[in-house]
mmCIF file with all atom_site columns, C-alpha atoms in Angstrom:
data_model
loop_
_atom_site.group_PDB
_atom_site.id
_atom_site.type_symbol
_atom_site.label_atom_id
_atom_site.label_alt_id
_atom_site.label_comp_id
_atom_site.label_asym_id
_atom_site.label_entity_id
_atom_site.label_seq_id
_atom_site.pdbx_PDB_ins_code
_atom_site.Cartn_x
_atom_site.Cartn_y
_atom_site.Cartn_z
_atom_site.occupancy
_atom_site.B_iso_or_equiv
_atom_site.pdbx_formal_charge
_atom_site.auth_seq_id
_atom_site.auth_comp_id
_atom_site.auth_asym_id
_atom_site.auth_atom_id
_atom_site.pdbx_PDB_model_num
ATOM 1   C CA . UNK A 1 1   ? 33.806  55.352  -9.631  1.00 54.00 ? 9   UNK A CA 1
ATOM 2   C CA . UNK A 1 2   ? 30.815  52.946  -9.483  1.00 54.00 ? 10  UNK A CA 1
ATOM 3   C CA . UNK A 1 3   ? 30.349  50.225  -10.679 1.00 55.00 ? 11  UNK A CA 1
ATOM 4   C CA . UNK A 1 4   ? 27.622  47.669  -11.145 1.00 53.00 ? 12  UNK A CA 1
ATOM 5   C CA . UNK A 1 5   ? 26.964  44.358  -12.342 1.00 54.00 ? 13  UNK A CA 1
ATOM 6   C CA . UNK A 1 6   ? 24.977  43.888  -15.298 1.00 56.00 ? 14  UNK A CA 1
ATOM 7   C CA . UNK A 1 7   ? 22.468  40.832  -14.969 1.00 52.00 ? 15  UNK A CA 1
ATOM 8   C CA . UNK A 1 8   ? 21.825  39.313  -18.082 1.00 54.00 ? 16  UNK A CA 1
ATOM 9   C CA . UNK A 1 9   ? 17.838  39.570  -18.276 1.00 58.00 ? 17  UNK A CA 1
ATOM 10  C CA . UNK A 1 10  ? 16.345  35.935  -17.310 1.00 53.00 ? 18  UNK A CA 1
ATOM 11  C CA . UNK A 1 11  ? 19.366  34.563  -15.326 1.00 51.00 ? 19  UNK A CA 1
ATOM 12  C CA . UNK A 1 12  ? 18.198  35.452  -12.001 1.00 51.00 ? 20  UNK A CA 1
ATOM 13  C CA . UNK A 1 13  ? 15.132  33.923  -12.775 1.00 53.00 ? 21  UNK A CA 1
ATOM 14  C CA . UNK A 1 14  ? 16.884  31.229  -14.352 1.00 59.00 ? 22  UNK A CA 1
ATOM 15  C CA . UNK A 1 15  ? 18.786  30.523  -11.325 1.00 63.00 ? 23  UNK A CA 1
ATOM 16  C CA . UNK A 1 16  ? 16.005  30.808  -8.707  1.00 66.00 ? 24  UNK A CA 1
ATOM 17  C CA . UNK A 1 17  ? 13.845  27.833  -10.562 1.00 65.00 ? 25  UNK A CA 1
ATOM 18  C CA . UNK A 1 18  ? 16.940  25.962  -11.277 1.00 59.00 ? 26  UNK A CA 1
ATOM 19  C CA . UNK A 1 19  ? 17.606  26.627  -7.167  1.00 56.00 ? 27  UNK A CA 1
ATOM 20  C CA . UNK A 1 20  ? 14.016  25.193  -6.966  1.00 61.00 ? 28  UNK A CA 1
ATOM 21  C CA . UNK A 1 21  ? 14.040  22.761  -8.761  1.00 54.00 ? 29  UNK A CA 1
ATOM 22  C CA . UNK A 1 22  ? 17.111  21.356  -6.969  1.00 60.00 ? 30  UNK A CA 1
ATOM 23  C CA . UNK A 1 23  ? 14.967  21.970  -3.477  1.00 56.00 ? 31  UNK A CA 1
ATOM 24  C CA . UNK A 1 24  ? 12.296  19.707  -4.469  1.00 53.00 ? 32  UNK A CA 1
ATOM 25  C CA . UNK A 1 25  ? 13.954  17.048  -6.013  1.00 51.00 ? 33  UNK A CA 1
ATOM 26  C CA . UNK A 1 26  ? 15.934  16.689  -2.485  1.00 49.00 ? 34  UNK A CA 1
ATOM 27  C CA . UNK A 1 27  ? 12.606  16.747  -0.284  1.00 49.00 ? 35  UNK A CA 1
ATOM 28  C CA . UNK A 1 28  ? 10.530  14.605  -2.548  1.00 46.00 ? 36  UNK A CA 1
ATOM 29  C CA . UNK A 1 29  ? 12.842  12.121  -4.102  1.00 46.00 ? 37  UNK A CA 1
ATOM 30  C CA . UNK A 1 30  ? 14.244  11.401  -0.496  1.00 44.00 ? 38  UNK A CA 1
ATOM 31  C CA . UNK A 1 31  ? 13.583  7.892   0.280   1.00 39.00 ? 39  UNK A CA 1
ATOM 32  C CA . UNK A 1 32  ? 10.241  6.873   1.484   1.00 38.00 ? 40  UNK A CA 1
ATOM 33  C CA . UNK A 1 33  ? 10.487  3.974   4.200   1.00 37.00 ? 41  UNK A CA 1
ATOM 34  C CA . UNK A 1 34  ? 8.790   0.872   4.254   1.00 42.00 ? 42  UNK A CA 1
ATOM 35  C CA . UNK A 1 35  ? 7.117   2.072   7.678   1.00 39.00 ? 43  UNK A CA 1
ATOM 36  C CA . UNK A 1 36  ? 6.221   5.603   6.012   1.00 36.00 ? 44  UNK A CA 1
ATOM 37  C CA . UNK A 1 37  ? 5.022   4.119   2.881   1.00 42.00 ? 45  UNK A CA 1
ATOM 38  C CA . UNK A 1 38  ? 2.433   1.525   4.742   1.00 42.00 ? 46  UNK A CA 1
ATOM 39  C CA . UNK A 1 39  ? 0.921   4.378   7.251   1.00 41.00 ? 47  UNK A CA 1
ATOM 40  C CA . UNK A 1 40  ? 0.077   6.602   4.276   1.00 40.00 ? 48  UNK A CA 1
ATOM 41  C CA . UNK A 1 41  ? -1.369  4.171   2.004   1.00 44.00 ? 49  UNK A CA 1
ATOM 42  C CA . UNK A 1 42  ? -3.928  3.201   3.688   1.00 43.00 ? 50  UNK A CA 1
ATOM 43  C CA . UNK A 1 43  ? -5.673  6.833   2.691   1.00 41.00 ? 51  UNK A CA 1
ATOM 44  C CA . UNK A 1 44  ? -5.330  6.524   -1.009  1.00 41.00 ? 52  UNK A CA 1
ATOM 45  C CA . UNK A 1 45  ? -7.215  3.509   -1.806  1.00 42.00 ? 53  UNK A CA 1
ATOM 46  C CA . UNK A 1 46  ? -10.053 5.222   -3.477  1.00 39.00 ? 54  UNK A CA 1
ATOM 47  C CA . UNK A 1 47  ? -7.878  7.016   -5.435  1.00 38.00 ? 55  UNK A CA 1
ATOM 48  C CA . UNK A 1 48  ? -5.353  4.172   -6.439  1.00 39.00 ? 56  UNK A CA 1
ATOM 49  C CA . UNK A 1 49  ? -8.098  1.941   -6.981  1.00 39.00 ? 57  UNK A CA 1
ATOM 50  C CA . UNK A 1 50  ? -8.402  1.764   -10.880 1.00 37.00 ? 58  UNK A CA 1
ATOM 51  C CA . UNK A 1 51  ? -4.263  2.131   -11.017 1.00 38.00 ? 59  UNK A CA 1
ATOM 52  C CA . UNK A 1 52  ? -4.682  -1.820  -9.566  1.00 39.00 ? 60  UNK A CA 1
ATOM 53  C CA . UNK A 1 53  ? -6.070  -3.643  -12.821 1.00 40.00 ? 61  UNK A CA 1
ATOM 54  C CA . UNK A 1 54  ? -3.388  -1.755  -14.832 1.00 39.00 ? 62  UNK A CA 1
ATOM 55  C CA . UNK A 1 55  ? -0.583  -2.017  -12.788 1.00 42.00 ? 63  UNK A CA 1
ATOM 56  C CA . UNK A 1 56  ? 1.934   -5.369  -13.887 1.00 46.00 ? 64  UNK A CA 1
ATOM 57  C CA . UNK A 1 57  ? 4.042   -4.711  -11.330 1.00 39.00 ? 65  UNK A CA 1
ATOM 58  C CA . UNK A 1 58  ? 1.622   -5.175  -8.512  1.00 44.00 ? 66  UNK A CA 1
ATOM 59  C CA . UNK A 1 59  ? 1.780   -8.652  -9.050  1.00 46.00 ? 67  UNK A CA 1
ATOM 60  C CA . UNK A 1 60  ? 5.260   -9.498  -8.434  1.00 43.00 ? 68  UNK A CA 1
ATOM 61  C CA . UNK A 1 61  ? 5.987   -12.636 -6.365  1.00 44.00 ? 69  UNK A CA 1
ATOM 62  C CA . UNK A 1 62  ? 2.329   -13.762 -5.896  1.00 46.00 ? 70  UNK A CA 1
ATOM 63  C CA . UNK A 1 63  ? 1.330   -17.106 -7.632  1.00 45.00 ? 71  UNK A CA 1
ATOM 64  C CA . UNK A 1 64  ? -2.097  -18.788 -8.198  1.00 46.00 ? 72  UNK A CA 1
ATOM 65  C CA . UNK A 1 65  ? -2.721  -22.090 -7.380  1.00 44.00 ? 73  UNK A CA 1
ATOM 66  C CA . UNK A 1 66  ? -5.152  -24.544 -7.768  1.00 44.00 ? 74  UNK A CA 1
ATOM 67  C CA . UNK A 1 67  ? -6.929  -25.862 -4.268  1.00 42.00 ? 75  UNK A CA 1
ATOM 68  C CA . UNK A 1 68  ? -10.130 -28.046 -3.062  1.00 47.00 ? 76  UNK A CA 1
ATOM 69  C CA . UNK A 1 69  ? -12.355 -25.362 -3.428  1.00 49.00 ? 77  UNK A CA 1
ATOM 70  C CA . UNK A 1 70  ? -11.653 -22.813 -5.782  1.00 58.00 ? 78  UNK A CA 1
ATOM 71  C CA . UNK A 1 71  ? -9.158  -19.815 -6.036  1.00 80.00 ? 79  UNK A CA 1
ATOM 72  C CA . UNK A 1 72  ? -6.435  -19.624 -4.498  1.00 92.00 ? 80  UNK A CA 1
ATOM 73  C CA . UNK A 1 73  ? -3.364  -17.373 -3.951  1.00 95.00 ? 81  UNK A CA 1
ATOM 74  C CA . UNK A 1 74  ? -0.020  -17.049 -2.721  1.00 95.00 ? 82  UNK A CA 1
ATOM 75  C CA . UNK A 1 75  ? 2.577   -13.960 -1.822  1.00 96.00 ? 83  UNK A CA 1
ATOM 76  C CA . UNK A 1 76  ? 3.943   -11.277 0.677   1.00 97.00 ? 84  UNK A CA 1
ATOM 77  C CA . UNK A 1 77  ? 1.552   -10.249 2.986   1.00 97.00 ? 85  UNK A CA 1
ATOM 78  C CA . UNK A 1 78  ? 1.669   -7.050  5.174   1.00 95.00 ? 86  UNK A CA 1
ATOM 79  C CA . UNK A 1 79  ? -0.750  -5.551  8.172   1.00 93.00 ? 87  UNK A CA 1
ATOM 80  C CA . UNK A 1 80  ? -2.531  -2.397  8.825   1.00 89.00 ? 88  UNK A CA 1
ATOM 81  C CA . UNK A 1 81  ? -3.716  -0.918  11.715  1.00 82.00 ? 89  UNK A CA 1
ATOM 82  C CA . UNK A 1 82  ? -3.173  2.677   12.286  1.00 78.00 ? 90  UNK A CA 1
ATOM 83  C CA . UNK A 1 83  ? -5.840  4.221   9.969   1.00 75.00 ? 91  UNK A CA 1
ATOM 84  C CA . UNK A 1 84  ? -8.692  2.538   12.825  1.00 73.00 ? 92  UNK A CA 1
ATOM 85  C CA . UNK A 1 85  ? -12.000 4.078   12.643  1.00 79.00 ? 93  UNK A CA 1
ATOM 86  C CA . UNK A 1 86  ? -11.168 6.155   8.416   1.00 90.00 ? 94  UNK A CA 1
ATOM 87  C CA . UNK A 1 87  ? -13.350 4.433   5.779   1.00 92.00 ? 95  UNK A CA 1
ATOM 88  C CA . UNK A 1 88  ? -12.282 1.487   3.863   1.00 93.00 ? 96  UNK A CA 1
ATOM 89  C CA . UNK A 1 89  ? -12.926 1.333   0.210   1.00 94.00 ? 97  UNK A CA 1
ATOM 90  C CA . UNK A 1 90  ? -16.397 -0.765  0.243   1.00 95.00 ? 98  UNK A CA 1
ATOM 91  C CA . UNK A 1 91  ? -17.677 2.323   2.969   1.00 94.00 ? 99  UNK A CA 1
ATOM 92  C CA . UNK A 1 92  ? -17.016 0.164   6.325   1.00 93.00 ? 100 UNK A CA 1
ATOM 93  C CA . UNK A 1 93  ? -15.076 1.618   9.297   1.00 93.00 ? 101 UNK A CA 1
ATOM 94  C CA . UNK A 1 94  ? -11.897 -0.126  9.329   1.00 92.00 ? 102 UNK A CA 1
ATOM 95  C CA . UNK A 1 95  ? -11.442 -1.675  12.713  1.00 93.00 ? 103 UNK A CA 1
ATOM 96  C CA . UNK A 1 96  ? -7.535  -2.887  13.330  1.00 93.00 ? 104 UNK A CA 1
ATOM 97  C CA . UNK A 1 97  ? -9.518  -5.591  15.720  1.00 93.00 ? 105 UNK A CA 1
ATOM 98  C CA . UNK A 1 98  ? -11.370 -7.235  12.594  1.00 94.00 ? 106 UNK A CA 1
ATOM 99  C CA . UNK A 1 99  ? -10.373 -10.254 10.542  1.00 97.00 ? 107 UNK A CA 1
ATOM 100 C CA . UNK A 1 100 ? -10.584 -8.140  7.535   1.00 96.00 ? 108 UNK A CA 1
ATOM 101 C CA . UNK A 1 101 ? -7.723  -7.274  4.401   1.00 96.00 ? 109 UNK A CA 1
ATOM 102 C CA . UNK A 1 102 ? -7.075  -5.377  1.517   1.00 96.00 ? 110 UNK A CA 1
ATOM 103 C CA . UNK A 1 103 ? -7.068  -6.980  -1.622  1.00 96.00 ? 111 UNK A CA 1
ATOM 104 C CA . UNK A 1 104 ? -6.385  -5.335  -5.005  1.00 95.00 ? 112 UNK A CA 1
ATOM 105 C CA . UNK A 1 105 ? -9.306  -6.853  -7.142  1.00 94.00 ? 113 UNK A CA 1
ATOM 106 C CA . UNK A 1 106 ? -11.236 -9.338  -5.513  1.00 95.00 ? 114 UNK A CA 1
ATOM 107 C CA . UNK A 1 107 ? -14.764 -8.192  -4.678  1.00 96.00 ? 115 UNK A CA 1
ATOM 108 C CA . UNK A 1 108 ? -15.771 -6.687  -1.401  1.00 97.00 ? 116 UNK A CA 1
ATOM 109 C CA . UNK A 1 109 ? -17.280 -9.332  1.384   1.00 96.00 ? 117 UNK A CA 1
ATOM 110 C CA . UNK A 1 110 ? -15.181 -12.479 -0.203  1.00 96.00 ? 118 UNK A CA 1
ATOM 111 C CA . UNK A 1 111 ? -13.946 -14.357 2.288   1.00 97.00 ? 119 UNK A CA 1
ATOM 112 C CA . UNK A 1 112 ? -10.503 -16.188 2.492   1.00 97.00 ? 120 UNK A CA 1
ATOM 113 C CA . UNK A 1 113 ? -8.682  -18.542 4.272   1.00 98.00 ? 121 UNK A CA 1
ATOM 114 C CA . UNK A 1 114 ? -5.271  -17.436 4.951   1.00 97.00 ? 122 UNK A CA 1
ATOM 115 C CA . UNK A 1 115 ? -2.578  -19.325 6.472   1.00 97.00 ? 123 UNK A CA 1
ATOM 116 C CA . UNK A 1 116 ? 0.916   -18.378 7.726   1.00 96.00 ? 124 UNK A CA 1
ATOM 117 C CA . UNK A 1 117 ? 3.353   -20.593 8.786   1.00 95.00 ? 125 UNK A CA 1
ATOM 118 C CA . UNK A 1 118 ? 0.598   -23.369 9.924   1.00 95.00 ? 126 UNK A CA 1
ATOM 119 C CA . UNK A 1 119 ? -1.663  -20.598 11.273  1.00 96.00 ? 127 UNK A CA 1
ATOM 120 C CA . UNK A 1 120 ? -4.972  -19.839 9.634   1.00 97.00 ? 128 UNK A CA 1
ATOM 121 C CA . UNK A 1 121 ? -7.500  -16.917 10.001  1.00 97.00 ? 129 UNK A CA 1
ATOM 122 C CA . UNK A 1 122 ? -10.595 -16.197 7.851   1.00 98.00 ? 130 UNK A CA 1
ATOM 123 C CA . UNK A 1 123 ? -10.877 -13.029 6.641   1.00 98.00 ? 131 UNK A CA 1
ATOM 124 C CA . UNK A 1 124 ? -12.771 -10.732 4.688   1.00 97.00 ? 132 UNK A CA 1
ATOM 125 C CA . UNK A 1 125 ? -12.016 -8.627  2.001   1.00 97.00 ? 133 UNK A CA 1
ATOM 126 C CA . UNK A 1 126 ? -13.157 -5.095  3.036   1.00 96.00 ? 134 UNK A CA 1
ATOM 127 C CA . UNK A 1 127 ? -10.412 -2.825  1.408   1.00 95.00 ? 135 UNK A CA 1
ATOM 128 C CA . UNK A 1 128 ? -8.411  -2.125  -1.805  1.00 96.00 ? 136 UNK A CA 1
ATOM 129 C CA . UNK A 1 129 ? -4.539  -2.769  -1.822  1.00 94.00 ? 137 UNK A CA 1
ATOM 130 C CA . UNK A 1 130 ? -1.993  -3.148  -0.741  1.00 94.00 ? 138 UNK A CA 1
ATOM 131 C CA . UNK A 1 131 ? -0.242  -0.622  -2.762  1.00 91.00 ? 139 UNK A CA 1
ATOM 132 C CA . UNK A 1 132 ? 3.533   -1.593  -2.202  1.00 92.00 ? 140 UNK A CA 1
ATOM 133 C CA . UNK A 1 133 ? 5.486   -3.724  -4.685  1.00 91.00 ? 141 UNK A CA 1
ATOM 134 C CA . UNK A 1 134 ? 5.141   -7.860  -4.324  1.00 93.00 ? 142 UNK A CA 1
ATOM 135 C CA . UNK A 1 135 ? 2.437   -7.472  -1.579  1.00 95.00 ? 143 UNK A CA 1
ATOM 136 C CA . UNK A 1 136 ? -0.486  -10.042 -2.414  1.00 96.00 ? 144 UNK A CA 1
ATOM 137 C CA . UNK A 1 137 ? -2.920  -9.119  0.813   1.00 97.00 ? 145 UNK A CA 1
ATOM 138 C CA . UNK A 1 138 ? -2.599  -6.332  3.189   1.00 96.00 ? 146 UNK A CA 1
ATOM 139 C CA . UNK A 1 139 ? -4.454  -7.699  6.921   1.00 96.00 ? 147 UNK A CA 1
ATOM 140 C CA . UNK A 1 140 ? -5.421  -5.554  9.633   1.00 95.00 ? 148 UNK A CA 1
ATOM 141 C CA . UNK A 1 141 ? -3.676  -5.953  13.050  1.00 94.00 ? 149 UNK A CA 1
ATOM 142 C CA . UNK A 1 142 ? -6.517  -8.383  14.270  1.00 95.00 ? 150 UNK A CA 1
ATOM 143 C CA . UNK A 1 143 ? -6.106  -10.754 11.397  1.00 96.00 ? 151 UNK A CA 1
ATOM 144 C CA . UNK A 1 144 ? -2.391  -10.822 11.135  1.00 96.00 ? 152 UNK A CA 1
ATOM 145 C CA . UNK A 1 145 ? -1.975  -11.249 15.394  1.00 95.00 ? 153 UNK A CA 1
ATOM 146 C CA . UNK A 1 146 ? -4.712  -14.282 14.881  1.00 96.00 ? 154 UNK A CA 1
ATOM 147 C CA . UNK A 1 147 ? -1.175  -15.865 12.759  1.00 96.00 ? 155 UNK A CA 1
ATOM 148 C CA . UNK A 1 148 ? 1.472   -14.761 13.964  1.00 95.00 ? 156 UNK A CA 1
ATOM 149 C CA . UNK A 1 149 ? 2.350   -12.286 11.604  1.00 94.00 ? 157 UNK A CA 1
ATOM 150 C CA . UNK A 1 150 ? 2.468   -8.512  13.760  1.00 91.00 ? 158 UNK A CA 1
ATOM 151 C CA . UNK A 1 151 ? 6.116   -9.942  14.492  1.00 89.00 ? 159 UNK A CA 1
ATOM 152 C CA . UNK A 1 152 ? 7.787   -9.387  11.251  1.00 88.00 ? 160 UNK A CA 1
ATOM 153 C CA . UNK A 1 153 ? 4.726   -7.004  10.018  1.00 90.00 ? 161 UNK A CA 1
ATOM 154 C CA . UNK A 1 154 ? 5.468   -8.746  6.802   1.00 95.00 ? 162 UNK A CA 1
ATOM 155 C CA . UNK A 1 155 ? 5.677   -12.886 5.198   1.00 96.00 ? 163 UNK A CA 1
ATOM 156 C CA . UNK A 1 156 ? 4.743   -15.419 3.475   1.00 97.00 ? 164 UNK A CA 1
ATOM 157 C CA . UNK A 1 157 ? 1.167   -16.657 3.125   1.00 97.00 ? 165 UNK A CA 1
ATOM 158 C CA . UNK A 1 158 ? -1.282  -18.928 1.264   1.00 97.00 ? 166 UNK A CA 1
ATOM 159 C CA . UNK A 1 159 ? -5.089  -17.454 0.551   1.00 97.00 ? 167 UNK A CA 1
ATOM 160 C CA . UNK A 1 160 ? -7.779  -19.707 -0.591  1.00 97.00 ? 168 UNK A CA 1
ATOM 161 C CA . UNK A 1 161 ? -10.920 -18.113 -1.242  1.00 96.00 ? 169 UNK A CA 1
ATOM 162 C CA . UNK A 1 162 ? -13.785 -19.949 1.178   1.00 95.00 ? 170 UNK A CA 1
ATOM 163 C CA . UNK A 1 163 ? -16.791 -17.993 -0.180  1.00 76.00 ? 171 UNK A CA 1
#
């Protein structure tokens, strides 16, 4: 005698997306590196841009404070340097060899002062970012060898804004 299985109508289907679903929360909820994270951002400025004025959380550990000449700023500050020669979000060619940075919403061509651990550079602001939690400034490799900072790729700095 034969005999078959009956399949309830919808369960392989049922099955297959849950199957699916299962798949993709493994490959894209894996977690994302600090060193993956920073390489890609770089690309989405444009499109992250108007997520930065809404965004709270963006904020975390930087604090404003008062200095000689105006604003100032203080936080976690990271470098940049892989995306050389890919357009920044004011429409410059991002060169790693610059003294330029990423800022999330001061405007393009301010300059700052920014100093790490006794070490100052002046840069100019250039980019949109950075887009990782408690960063204040993201500098390009130029900027953050000029202080010291390509060691740890990420620390503490003061900004004062020169211009």
């Amino acid at each position: 005698m034969l005999h078959t299985n009956k399949v309830v109508p919808g369960t392989l289907t049922r099955s297959r997306t849950a199957l699916a679903l299962i798949a993709a929360t493994l490959l894209v909820g894996g977690a994302v590196t600090e060193a993956s994270a920073k390489s890609r951002h770089h690309r989405h400025h444009a499109s992250h841009a108007h997520k930065a004025k809404s965004s709270n959380w963006l904020d975390a550990n930087a604090s404003i404070s008062p200095s000689g000449s105006g604003h100032g700023f203080s936080g976690k500050a990271s470098f940049y340097g892989n995306e050389s020669g890919s357009k920044t979000a004011s429409g410059q060619r991002f060169n790693q060899n610059a003294m330029t940075a990423a800022h999330r919403s001061l405007p393009f061509g301010t300059k700052l002062r920014v100093t790490h651990r006794g070490q100052s550079v002046i840069v100019t602001i250039n980019d949109r970012g950075p887009f990782i939690r408690g960063r204040v400034l993201d500098l390009s490799k130029g900027a953050a060898r000029a202080i010291g900072l390509t060691g740890a790729g990420v620390g503490h700095v003061t900004a004062e804004v020169v211009s």
